[in-house]
């Protein structure tokens, strides 16, 4: 019956520690990549505190009330890189490299309160987030657009 020598036992411990280190390092690297992705694409849930109009996103009411009352109005969010700007229409490259058209309505706002901007401040290549309602053609009738700052976008 073979007996385990102290050098074999030490080798097994070193290999086990090495494998645990690889798993921990890989988990850390994955977490960093996910964090970078989340910072680049700001969480839509936090937008209520970012100066958007009061009625752009409405919280849900308690369960004892009408469940549809108080749902999100114009809560459809779309983000992407600006490809072209023409009159009141902005074309962006969104998820899955899909082109989407944002149409600014008459009361559309760009920016945040205290830092309101115009369509002239939107530049080709910048990242934006738009909120509104999709129409039957796949375009989004936006009520509010936020230009993502370059430092948030990782530039």
Tab-separated table of N, CA and C in Angstrom, residues 39-41 148-155:
chain	number	residue	atom	x	y	z
A	39	UNK	N	-21.417	51.044	-15.130
A	39	UNK	CA	-21.120	52.470	-15.050
A	39	UNK	C	-21.344	53.123	-16.407
A	40	UNK	N	-20.937	52.443	-17.483
A	40	UNK	CA	-21.102	52.996	-18.823
A	40	UNK	C	-22.564	53.195	-19.191
A	41	UNK	N	-23.416	52.299	-18.767
A	41	UNK	CA	-24.833	52.321	-19.131
A	41	UNK	C	-25.660	52.596	-17.891
A	148	UNK	N	-24.935	61.504	-22.030
A	148	UNK	CA	-24.089	60.835	-21.044
A	148	UNK	C	-22.726	61.529	-21.036
A	149	UNK	N	-22.285	62.011	-19.872
A	149	UNK	CA	-20.982	62.674	-19.805
A	149	UNK	C	-19.860	61.731	-20.246
A	150	UNK	N	-18.829	62.294	-20.854
A	150	UNK	CA	-17.721	61.495	-21.385
A	150	UNK	C	-17.048	60.677	-20.295
A	151	UNK	N	-16.922	61.234	-19.067
A	151	UNK	CA	-16.242	60.498	-18.012
A	151	UNK	C	-17.055	59.295	-17.550
A	152	UNK	N	-18.377	59.363	-17.652
A	152	UNK	CA	-19.227	58.220	-17.306
A	152	UNK	C	-19.149	57.172	-18.404
A	153	UNK	N	-19.009	57.628	-19.629
A	153	UNK	CA	-18.984	56.737	-20.783
A	153	UNK	C	-17.619	56.086	-20.980
A	154	UNK	N	-16.675	56.362	-20.122
A	154	UNK	CA	-15.370	55.723	-20.190
A	154	UNK	C	-14.416	56.363	-21.177
A	155	UNK	N	-14.668	57.593	-21.575
A	155	UNK	CA	-13.780	58.274	-22.532
A	155	UNK	C	-12.792	59.164	-21.813
